[in-house]
Amino acid sequence: MPAIVIVGAQWGDEGKGKIVDLLAEHAGLVVRYGGGPNAGHTLVIGDERLVLRLVPSGVLHPHTTPLLGHGMVINLGSLLEELDALDKRGIDATRRLIIAEQAHVILPHHILLDGLRESAATGTKLGTTRRGVGPCYEDKTGRRGVRVGDLRHPEQLRMRVREALANATAMIESLGGTVPDAAAVLEELLVLAPRIVPMLGDVPARIEAALRKGERVMLEGAQGTMLDIDHGTYPYVTSSSATAGGACTGAGVGPTRIDRVLGITKAYTTRVGEGPFPTELHDADGERLRTIGHEYGSVTGRPRRTGWLDLPALRHARRVNGLDALTMTKLDVLRGFDTIPVCVAYETPDGRSDDAPPTSLAGVTPIYERRPGWSEDISGCRTLASLPRNVRAYLEFVEERTELSVDLVSVGPRREETIVVRDSWIRGERAG
Ligand code: IMP
């Protein structure tokens, strides 16, 4: 049984949670490798909706061990709340969860700074989720962060909290904020420590052991390729490696151990927050995608920006993630359009480009091809053959232009509302 990476091929919110949940049925370990509570995976189980921000989506399967890799930034209070909510629903996550000692802790000044910067009159407004994710990664790379493992050593913790706060003081004050009291921050962490410390563990060692036993390991990406710190629309990105490579560094698993990478894309495109979005719609069609697709942020409730499918962006995702195949989600939402424009290339200041320009998407204009729409309700379809002809043609068009097969198709939010085109992803077989 191989290790597989599930990664967002767009700007996040592609529906990774549902797919990870589906694929985790045969997994031993499910690992989050990056990001923090900026993510929100909405799962629909029976009639219940559950939003997970930190705990991997595969947790709903009782035999899986969920792990939080050291590429993550964790708000410990939020994590415990999430675990309590799961426990209340009869999902015993607390006893199974393993947290990497090296994951970083989101502290109050991270959240404060995130909000102050977003509200400041000057500087680039990114439209962050204001969960302190960016400032926490700044402290990590600045080598003054607090790691979850520091909770084991109160003296070291005290020193590190003081150091991080001292560094942030001038910045917070210049933005008109009040620096959190170090003693209070430390006290809060020490109160949480007795529940957190027993969950600490060696994530790379657990992954290696699982792979040796032949268990399936799923590495669950957060956000999406176009929000990746290196490969996204910088500076309008998140602060972590949301692409497949992030799984290696953020979970501690070498590239030779990863067997396959599955990219998740919606049948159209959405984006939350600021930044370029070539196929964005500002008309009734965009509103319709938002309404029918329930496109509101699961963390912040913000209306998502909506637009048509962007194939150059997907080809970029194929390249930088080494995608083996795609899963297309929310195909049911496209019902009822006479024709569906799909962006096949961009008009750039230097002429037509079939690829996403390496520097910025700002200033490009999409070149569309219109595909025939459909009026049928496809949410009951469970096989490719049962899909209306134009739906199949839409899928085939995407396959041809991305040079990727669409191996799974989601036609509704529930687990069962899925067309499994190639079931090796579900059965967990090794590639080729
Ligand atoms: P941050 O990650 O909160 O710093 O936000 C940076 C950018 O990434 C903003 O545009 C956010 O809206 C976006 N973002 C962060 N996490 C997610 C996510 O899980 N889904 C979609 N957008 C996200």
Short mmCIF file of C-alpha atoms and ligand atoms in Angstrom, two decimals:
data_model
loop_
_atom_site.label_atom_id
_atom_site.label_comp_id
_atom_site.label_asym_id
_atom_site.label_seq_id
_atom_site.Cartn_x
_atom_site.Cartn_y
_atom_site.Cartn_z
CA MET A 1 0.00 0.00 0.00
CA PRO A 2 1.54 3.27 -1.07
CA ALA A 3 1.69 6.80 0.27
CA ILE A 4 -0.44 9.18 -1.71
CA VAL A 5 -0.72 12.95 -1.64
CA ILE A 6 -4.02 14.72 -2.12
CA VAL A 7 -3.52 18.29 -3.17
CA GLY A 8 -5.66 21.26 -4.16
CA ALA A 9 -5.09 22.14 -7.81
CA GLN A 10 -6.65 25.62 -7.62
CA TRP A 11 -6.99 28.29 -4.90
CA GLY A 12 -8.17 25.99 -2.14
CA ASP A 13 -11.69 24.88 -1.23
CA GLU A 14 -11.71 22.29 -4.02
CA GLY A 15 -13.48 19.76 -1.82
CA LYS A 16 -10.40 17.88 -0.64
CA GLY A 17 -12.08 17.01 2.64
CA LYS A 18 -14.72 14.86 1.03
CA ILE A 19 -12.20 13.07 -1.18
CA VAL A 20 -9.77 12.40 1.66
CA ASP A 21 -12.66 11.07 3.71
CA LEU A 22 -13.61 8.78 0.84
CA LEU A 23 -10.09 7.54 0.18
CA ALA A 24 -9.25 7.13 3.87
CA GLU A 25 -11.50 4.11 4.07
CA HIS A 26 -8.49 1.91 3.38
CA ALA A 27 -5.84 4.13 4.96
CA GLY A 28 -3.86 3.51 8.11
CA LEU A 29 -2.58 7.04 8.54
CA VAL A 30 -3.98 10.37 7.42
CA VAL A 31 -1.51 13.22 7.73
CA ARG A 32 -1.97 16.99 7.45
CA TYR A 33 1.35 18.46 6.37
CA GLY A 34 0.88 22.20 6.19
CA GLY A 35 -1.20 25.23 7.01
CA GLY A 36 -3.26 25.64 10.12
CA PRO A 37 -6.75 26.76 11.12
CA ASN A 38 -6.94 28.81 7.92
CA ALA A 39 -8.19 25.59 6.31
CA GLY A 40 -11.74 24.45 6.64
CA HIS A 41 -12.77 21.06 5.39
CA THR A 42 -16.52 20.65 5.39
CA LEU A 43 -17.63 17.07 5.64
CA VAL A 44 -21.19 15.92 5.22
CA ILE A 45 -21.88 12.71 7.06
CA GLY A 46 -25.47 11.56 6.95
CA ASP A 47 -27.41 14.73 7.68
CA GLU A 48 -24.59 16.33 9.65
CA ARG A 49 -22.15 18.96 8.47
CA LEU A 50 -18.84 19.05 10.23
CA VAL A 51 -16.08 21.60 9.61
CA LEU A 52 -12.55 20.44 10.39
CA ARG A 53 -9.82 23.07 10.50
CA LEU A 54 -6.83 21.18 11.86
CA VAL A 55 -7.68 17.52 12.26
CA PRO A 56 -7.29 15.57 8.98
CA SER A 57 -10.55 14.69 7.24
CA GLY A 58 -9.87 10.95 7.40
CA VAL A 59 -10.48 11.00 11.15
CA LEU A 60 -14.07 9.89 10.66
CA HIS A 61 -12.89 6.37 9.92
CA PRO A 62 -12.23 4.84 13.34
CA HIS A 63 -9.32 2.69 12.18
CA THR A 64 -7.25 5.62 10.89
CA THR A 65 -4.58 7.40 12.88
CA PRO A 66 -4.70 11.14 12.21
CA LEU A 67 -1.38 12.99 12.35
CA LEU A 68 -0.49 16.67 12.36
CA GLY A 69 2.88 17.09 10.67
CA HIS A 70 5.56 19.55 11.65
CA GLY A 71 4.84 21.69 8.59
CA MET A 72 1.69 22.83 10.37
CA VAL A 73 0.99 25.83 12.56
CA ILE A 74 -1.46 24.96 15.30
CA ASN A 75 -3.78 26.99 17.45
CA LEU A 76 -3.88 24.66 20.44
CA GLY A 77 -7.14 26.03 21.84
CA SER A 78 -8.89 25.55 18.49
CA LEU A 79 -7.46 22.07 18.19
CA LEU A 80 -8.86 21.02 21.55
CA GLU A 81 -12.25 22.52 20.70
CA GLU A 82 -12.27 20.55 17.46
CA LEU A 83 -11.35 17.35 19.23
CA ASP A 84 -14.07 17.93 21.82
CA ALA A 85 -16.64 18.50 19.05
CA LEU A 86 -15.56 15.24 17.40
CA ASP A 87 -15.60 13.35 20.69
CA LYS A 88 -19.12 14.65 21.33
CA ARG A 89 -20.23 13.09 18.04
CA GLY A 90 -18.79 9.79 19.13
CA ILE A 91 -15.62 10.12 17.04
CA ASP A 92 -12.78 9.41 19.39
CA ALA A 93 -10.12 11.60 17.86
CA THR A 94 -8.24 12.59 21.02
CA ARG A 95 -6.91 9.13 21.72
CA ARG A 96 -5.80 8.59 18.13
CA LEU A 97 -4.29 11.94 17.20
CA ILE A 98 -0.52 12.34 16.97
CA ILE A 99 1.01 15.80 16.84
CA ALA A 100 4.56 16.43 15.61
CA GLU A 101 6.68 17.99 18.32
CA GLN A 102 8.12 20.34 15.71
CA ALA A 103 4.80 21.82 14.59
CA HIS A 104 4.60 25.48 15.50
CA VAL A 105 2.17 27.05 17.93
CA ILE A 106 0.03 30.01 16.89
CA LEU A 107 0.30 32.54 19.71
CA PRO A 108 -2.00 35.48 20.50
CA HIS A 109 0.39 37.99 18.97
CA HIS A 110 0.26 36.14 15.65
CA ILE A 111 -3.49 36.54 15.49
CA LEU A 112 -3.24 40.13 16.64
CA LEU A 113 -0.63 41.03 14.01
CA ASP A 114 -2.55 39.28 11.25
CA GLY A 115 -5.63 41.36 12.04
CA LEU A 116 -3.74 44.63 12.53
CA ARG A 117 -1.97 44.28 9.20
CA GLU A 118 -5.15 43.41 7.37
CA SER A 119 -6.88 46.46 8.87
CA ALA A 120 -3.97 48.84 8.38
CA ALA A 121 -4.44 51.70 5.94
CA THR A 122 -1.10 51.00 4.28
CA GLY A 123 0.60 47.82 3.09
CA THR A 124 -0.71 45.07 0.84
CA LYS A 125 -4.09 43.81 1.99
CA LEU A 126 -4.07 40.07 1.34
CA GLY A 127 -7.51 39.14 2.62
CA THR A 128 -6.08 36.55 5.01
CA THR A 129 -8.24 34.42 7.25
CA ARG A 130 -6.82 36.42 10.23
CA ARG A 131 -6.00 33.24 12.09
CA GLY A 132 -2.38 34.23 12.70
CA VAL A 133 -1.02 31.77 10.16
CA GLY A 134 1.35 34.13 8.29
CA PRO A 135 2.91 35.71 11.41
CA CYS A 136 3.40 32.26 12.95
CA TYR A 137 5.33 31.05 9.91
CA GLU A 138 7.34 34.29 10.07
CA ASP A 139 8.45 33.44 13.60
CA LYS A 140 9.20 29.89 12.47
CA THR A 141 11.53 30.95 9.65
CA GLY A 142 12.89 33.74 11.86
CA ARG A 143 13.91 30.93 14.26
CA ARG A 144 12.13 32.41 17.23
CA GLY A 145 8.91 30.38 17.08
CA VAL A 146 7.35 28.22 19.77
CA ARG A 147 7.02 24.55 18.87
CA VAL A 148 4.43 22.22 20.31
CA GLY A 149 7.22 20.11 21.84
CA ASP A 150 8.28 23.16 23.91
CA LEU A 151 5.21 22.49 26.07
CA ARG A 152 7.20 19.68 27.65
CA HIS A 153 9.75 22.15 28.99
CA PRO A 154 8.12 25.12 30.79
CA GLU A 155 11.40 27.01 31.23
CA GLN A 156 12.26 26.78 27.57
CA LEU A 157 8.70 27.68 26.71
CA ARG A 158 8.86 30.81 28.87
CA MET A 159 12.07 31.88 27.16
CA ARG A 160 10.72 31.32 23.68
CA VAL A 161 7.43 33.12 24.33
CA ARG A 162 9.36 36.11 25.68
CA GLU A 163 11.69 36.14 22.70
CA ALA A 164 8.85 35.96 20.17
CA LEU A 165 6.92 38.72 21.93
CA ALA A 166 9.97 40.94 22.24
CA ASN A 167 10.53 40.65 18.54
CA ALA A 168 6.92 41.53 17.73
CA THR A 169 6.61 44.46 20.13
CA ALA A 170 7.76 47.28 17.85
CA MET A 171 5.60 46.02 15.00
CA ILE A 172 2.47 45.65 17.13
CA GLU A 173 2.90 49.08 18.68
CA SER A 174 3.54 50.75 15.34
CA LEU A 175 0.21 49.36 14.15
CA GLY A 176 -1.56 50.68 17.25
CA GLY A 177 -1.96 47.35 19.04
CA THR A 178 -1.25 46.29 22.60
CA VAL A 179 1.38 43.61 23.10
CA PRO A 180 -0.05 40.55 24.87
CA ASP A 181 1.27 39.93 28.36
CA ALA A 182 3.96 37.24 28.25
CA ALA A 183 3.02 35.75 31.61
CA ALA A 184 -0.63 35.41 30.56
CA VAL A 185 0.35 33.80 27.25
CA LEU A 186 2.60 31.35 29.05
CA GLU A 187 -0.07 30.55 31.63
CA GLU A 188 -2.60 29.81 28.90
CA LEU A 189 -0.17 27.41 27.21
CA LEU A 190 0.64 25.65 30.47
CA VAL A 191 -3.06 25.11 31.13
CA LEU A 192 -3.42 23.37 27.74
CA ALA A 193 -0.19 21.39 28.04
CA PRO A 194 -1.53 18.41 30.03
CA ARG A 195 -3.97 17.61 27.22
CA ILE A 196 -1.58 18.31 24.37
CA VAL A 197 1.63 16.65 25.56
CA PRO A 198 0.26 13.08 25.58
CA MET A 199 -0.58 13.51 21.89
CA LEU A 200 2.98 14.42 20.87
CA GLY A 201 4.81 11.89 18.76
CA ASP A 202 7.35 11.22 16.05
CA VAL A 203 5.43 11.71 12.81
CA PRO A 204 8.16 10.64 10.33
CA ALA A 205 8.80 7.47 12.35
CA ARG A 206 5.08 6.64 12.41
CA ILE A 207 4.83 7.12 8.66
CA GLU A 208 7.87 4.95 8.00
CA ALA A 209 6.56 2.21 10.26
CA ALA A 210 3.15 2.29 8.59
CA LEU A 211 4.66 2.07 5.11
CA ARG A 212 6.86 -0.84 6.18
CA LYS A 213 3.77 -2.66 7.45
CA GLY A 214 2.13 -2.08 4.11
CA GLU A 215 -0.44 0.37 5.41
CA ARG A 216 -1.75 3.12 3.21
CA VAL A 217 -0.61 6.61 4.17
CA MET A 218 -2.56 9.60 2.94
CA LEU A 219 -0.95 13.00 2.99
CA GLU A 220 -3.66 15.61 2.99
CA GLY A 221 -2.87 19.01 1.52
CA ALA A 222 -4.49 22.19 2.75
CA GLN A 223 -5.28 25.28 0.64
CA GLY A 224 -4.28 24.87 -3.00
CA THR A 225 -1.49 25.15 -5.54
CA MET A 226 -2.24 28.76 -6.45
CA LEU A 227 -1.97 29.72 -2.76
CA ASP A 228 1.42 28.01 -2.33
CA ILE A 229 4.12 30.34 -1.00
CA ASP A 230 6.42 29.48 -3.92
CA HIS A 231 4.14 28.37 -6.73
CA GLY A 232 1.07 30.52 -6.13
CA THR A 233 0.07 34.06 -6.99
CA TYR A 234 2.59 35.71 -4.65
CA PRO A 235 2.15 37.83 -2.57
CA TYR A 236 -1.52 36.83 -2.55
CA VAL A 237 -0.79 33.40 -1.13
CA THR A 238 -0.69 31.64 2.18
CA SER A 239 2.62 31.19 4.01
CA SER A 240 3.13 27.44 3.59
CA SER A 241 3.96 24.91 0.89
CA ALA A 242 0.51 23.84 -0.17
CA THR A 243 1.84 21.81 -3.12
CA ALA A 244 2.81 18.13 -3.10
CA GLY A 245 6.43 18.89 -2.26
CA GLY A 246 5.20 20.30 1.03
CA ALA A 247 4.16 16.79 1.98
CA CYS A 248 7.80 15.68 1.99
CA THR A 249 9.04 18.53 4.14
CA GLY A 250 5.92 19.03 6.23
CA ALA A 251 5.36 15.40 7.17
CA GLY A 252 8.94 14.13 7.02
CA VAL A 253 8.51 11.59 4.25
CA GLY A 254 11.04 11.34 1.44
CA PRO A 255 9.95 11.73 -2.19
CA THR A 256 10.95 8.13 -2.93
CA ARG A 257 8.22 6.96 -0.55
CA ILE A 258 5.42 8.83 -2.27
CA ASP A 259 3.69 6.79 -4.88
CA ARG A 260 1.01 8.99 -6.35
CA VAL A 261 -0.37 12.51 -6.29
CA LEU A 262 -4.04 13.28 -6.83
CA GLY A 263 -5.07 16.83 -7.68
CA ILE A 264 -8.50 18.08 -6.75
CA THR A 265 -10.24 20.68 -8.89
CA LYS A 266 -13.73 22.05 -8.93
CA ALA A 267 -15.60 22.01 -12.24
CA TYR A 268 -15.24 25.81 -12.08
CA THR A 269 -12.99 28.07 -9.99
CA THR A 270 -13.28 29.94 -6.70
CA ARG A 271 -10.97 32.09 -4.65
CA VAL A 272 -11.27 33.72 -1.24
CA GLY A 273 -9.28 36.81 -0.37
CA GLU A 274 -7.40 39.22 -2.60
CA GLY A 275 -5.22 38.56 -5.64
CA PRO A 276 -5.42 37.83 -9.35
CA PHE A 277 -8.15 35.54 -10.63
CA PRO A 278 -8.30 35.70 -14.45
CA THR A 279 -11.59 33.88 -14.99
CA GLU A 280 -13.49 35.68 -12.23
CA LEU A 281 -17.11 36.53 -12.99
CA HIS A 282 -18.80 39.67 -11.73
CA ASP A 283 -22.17 38.92 -13.26
CA ALA A 284 -25.27 36.81 -12.75
CA ASP A 285 -23.40 33.65 -13.77
CA GLY A 286 -20.87 34.22 -10.99
CA GLU A 287 -23.66 34.80 -8.51
CA ARG A 288 -25.33 31.65 -9.65
CA LEU A 289 -22.19 29.58 -9.13
CA ARG A 290 -21.89 31.10 -5.64
CA THR A 291 -25.50 30.38 -4.72
CA ILE A 292 -25.82 26.89 -6.17
CA GLY A 293 -22.31 25.89 -5.10
CA HIS A 294 -22.74 27.38 -1.57
CA GLU A 295 -19.53 29.27 -2.14
CA TYR A 296 -18.98 30.91 1.21
CA GLY A 297 -15.75 30.47 3.17
CA SER A 298 -15.97 27.69 5.76
CA VAL A 299 -13.54 29.52 8.08
CA THR A 300 -14.61 33.13 7.70
CA GLY A 301 -18.03 32.90 6.02
CA ARG A 302 -16.81 35.32 3.33
CA PRO A 303 -18.50 35.00 -0.07
CA ARG A 304 -16.04 33.27 -2.38
CA ARG A 305 -15.13 34.85 -5.69
CA THR A 306 -16.34 32.61 -8.51
CA GLY A 307 -15.34 32.03 -12.12
CA TRP A 308 -14.96 29.54 -14.94
CA LEU A 309 -12.50 26.68 -15.04
CA ASP A 310 -8.94 27.78 -15.78
CA LEU A 311 -6.96 25.15 -17.70
CA PRO A 312 -3.59 26.97 -17.79
CA ALA A 313 -3.78 27.13 -13.98
CA LEU A 314 -4.55 23.39 -13.86
CA ARG A 315 -1.63 22.64 -16.14
CA HIS A 316 0.57 24.65 -13.79
CA ALA A 317 -0.78 22.52 -10.93
CA ARG A 318 -0.03 19.35 -12.89
CA ARG A 319 3.55 20.43 -13.39
CA VAL A 320 4.49 21.70 -9.93
CA ASN A 321 2.76 18.85 -8.10
CA GLY A 322 3.57 16.05 -10.52
CA LEU A 323 -0.11 15.18 -10.61
CA ASP A 324 -1.03 11.66 -11.67
CA ALA A 325 -4.73 12.34 -12.07
CA LEU A 326 -7.52 14.75 -11.22
CA THR A 327 -10.65 14.52 -9.18
CA MET A 328 -13.32 16.92 -10.33
CA THR A 329 -15.74 18.13 -7.68
CA LYS A 330 -19.01 20.06 -7.82
CA LEU A 331 -19.74 19.09 -11.41
CA ASP A 332 -23.45 19.12 -10.48
CA VAL A 333 -23.24 22.89 -9.88
CA LEU A 334 -22.70 23.59 -13.60
CA ARG A 335 -26.16 22.31 -14.51
CA GLY A 336 -28.41 24.67 -16.43
CA PHE A 337 -25.91 26.84 -18.32
CA ASP A 338 -26.52 26.84 -22.10
CA THR A 339 -22.80 26.94 -22.75
CA ILE A 340 -19.89 26.78 -20.34
CA PRO A 341 -16.82 28.89 -21.11
CA VAL A 342 -13.52 27.22 -20.22
CA CYS A 343 -10.29 29.21 -20.16
CA VAL A 344 -7.82 27.48 -22.49
CA ALA A 345 -5.08 30.13 -22.67
CA TYR A 346 -4.33 33.70 -21.63
CA GLU A 347 -3.85 36.87 -23.56
CA THR A 348 -0.81 38.46 -21.94
CA PRO A 349 1.03 41.72 -22.61
CA ASP A 350 3.51 39.55 -24.58
CA GLY A 351 0.86 37.75 -26.64
CA ARG A 352 -1.05 34.49 -26.24
CA SER A 353 0.21 32.08 -23.60
CA ASP A 354 -1.04 28.55 -23.02
CA ASP A 355 0.65 28.51 -19.63
CA ALA A 356 0.29 30.46 -16.44
CA PRO A 357 3.00 33.14 -16.58
CA PRO A 358 5.70 32.25 -14.04
CA THR A 359 5.62 35.63 -12.32
CA SER A 360 2.06 36.87 -12.00
CA LEU A 361 -1.40 36.28 -13.30
CA ALA A 362 -2.21 39.94 -12.89
CA GLY A 363 -2.98 41.60 -16.19
CA VAL A 364 -3.78 38.47 -18.20
CA THR A 365 -7.09 38.05 -19.99
CA PRO A 366 -8.61 34.60 -20.38
CA ILE A 367 -9.17 33.12 -23.82
CA TYR A 368 -12.26 30.95 -23.66
CA GLU A 369 -13.65 28.02 -25.57
CA ARG A 370 -17.36 27.46 -24.98
CA ARG A 371 -18.51 23.97 -24.18
CA PRO A 372 -22.14 22.82 -24.50
CA GLY A 373 -24.01 22.80 -21.20
CA TRP A 374 -26.62 20.41 -19.84
CA SER A 375 -29.92 20.67 -18.07
CA GLU A 376 -30.09 17.25 -16.41
CA ASP A 377 -29.67 16.66 -12.67
CA ILE A 378 -26.56 14.51 -12.41
CA SER A 379 -26.43 14.14 -8.62
CA GLY A 380 -27.90 10.62 -8.87
CA CYS A 381 -25.33 9.40 -11.44
CA ARG A 382 -22.84 6.85 -10.16
CA THR A 383 -21.14 5.81 -13.39
CA LEU A 384 -19.53 7.67 -16.22
CA ALA A 385 -21.87 5.95 -18.67
CA SER A 386 -24.93 7.30 -16.88
CA LEU A 387 -23.80 10.92 -17.29
CA PRO A 388 -25.41 12.96 -20.06
CA ARG A 389 -23.32 13.22 -23.21
CA ASN A 390 -22.39 16.89 -22.73
CA VAL A 391 -21.16 16.23 -19.19
CA ARG A 392 -18.91 13.46 -20.42
CA ALA A 393 -17.72 15.76 -23.18
CA TYR A 394 -16.85 18.41 -20.59
CA LEU A 395 -14.78 15.88 -18.64
CA GLU A 396 -13.08 14.64 -21.80
CA PHE A 397 -12.25 18.20 -22.80
CA VAL A 398 -10.57 18.81 -19.44
CA GLU A 399 -8.69 15.52 -19.69
CA GLU A 400 -7.45 16.29 -23.17
CA ARG A 401 -6.31 19.83 -22.36
CA THR A 402 -4.67 19.01 -19.03
CA GLU A 403 -3.25 15.66 -20.17
CA LEU A 404 -4.61 14.17 -16.96
CA SER A 405 -7.33 11.61 -16.47
CA VAL A 406 -10.26 12.54 -14.26
CA ASP A 407 -10.37 9.49 -12.02
CA LEU A 408 -13.08 10.57 -9.59
CA VAL A 409 -16.03 12.88 -10.10
CA SER A 410 -18.04 14.39 -7.28
CA VAL A 411 -21.66 15.18 -8.08
CA GLY A 412 -22.85 16.17 -4.61
CA PRO A 413 -21.57 16.72 -1.08
CA ARG A 414 -22.25 13.24 0.29
CA ARG A 415 -19.74 10.40 0.31
CA GLU A 416 -21.91 8.32 -1.98
CA GLU A 417 -22.44 11.15 -4.48
CA THR A 418 -19.24 10.22 -6.27
CA ILE A 419 -18.42 8.57 -9.57
CA VAL A 420 -15.38 6.39 -9.22
CA VAL A 421 -13.93 6.19 -12.71
CA ARG A 422 -10.75 4.39 -11.65
CA ASP A 423 -11.02 2.67 -8.33
CA SER A 424 -7.31 2.09 -7.69
CA TRP A 425 -7.40 5.32 -5.65
CA ILE A 426 -10.02 3.80 -3.39
CA ARG A 427 -8.46 0.37 -3.16
CA GLY A 428 -5.05 1.86 -2.51
CA GLU A 429 -3.14 -0.02 -5.15
CA ARG A 430 0.30 0.95 -6.19
CA ALA A 431 0.58 2.87 -9.48
CA GLY A 432 1.28 1.18 -12.78
P1 IMP B 1 -3.81 33.09 5.37
O1 IMP B 1 -3.49 31.70 5.02
O2 IMP B 1 -4.88 33.22 6.43
O3 IMP B 1 -2.60 33.92 5.66
O4 IMP B 1 -4.49 33.77 4.07
C1 IMP B 1 -3.74 34.02 2.87
C2 IMP B 1 -4.63 33.80 1.65
O5 IMP B 1 -4.94 32.42 1.54
C3 IMP B 1 -5.99 34.51 1.72
O6 IMP B 1 -6.35 34.89 0.40
C4 IMP B 1 -6.93 33.44 2.23
O7 IMP B 1 -8.26 33.68 1.84
C5 IMP B 1 -6.37 32.23 1.53
N1 IMP B 1 -6.64 30.97 2.23
C6 IMP B 1 -6.02 30.48 3.32
N2 IMP B 1 -6.51 29.28 3.65
C7 IMP B 1 -7.43 28.99 2.73
C8 IMP B 1 -8.26 27.83 2.52
O8 IMP B 1 -8.22 26.82 3.23
N3 IMP B 1 -9.08 27.89 1.45
C9 IMP B 1 -9.11 28.97 0.61
N4 IMP B 1 -8.37 30.05 0.77
C10 IMP B 1 -7.52 30.05 1.82
#
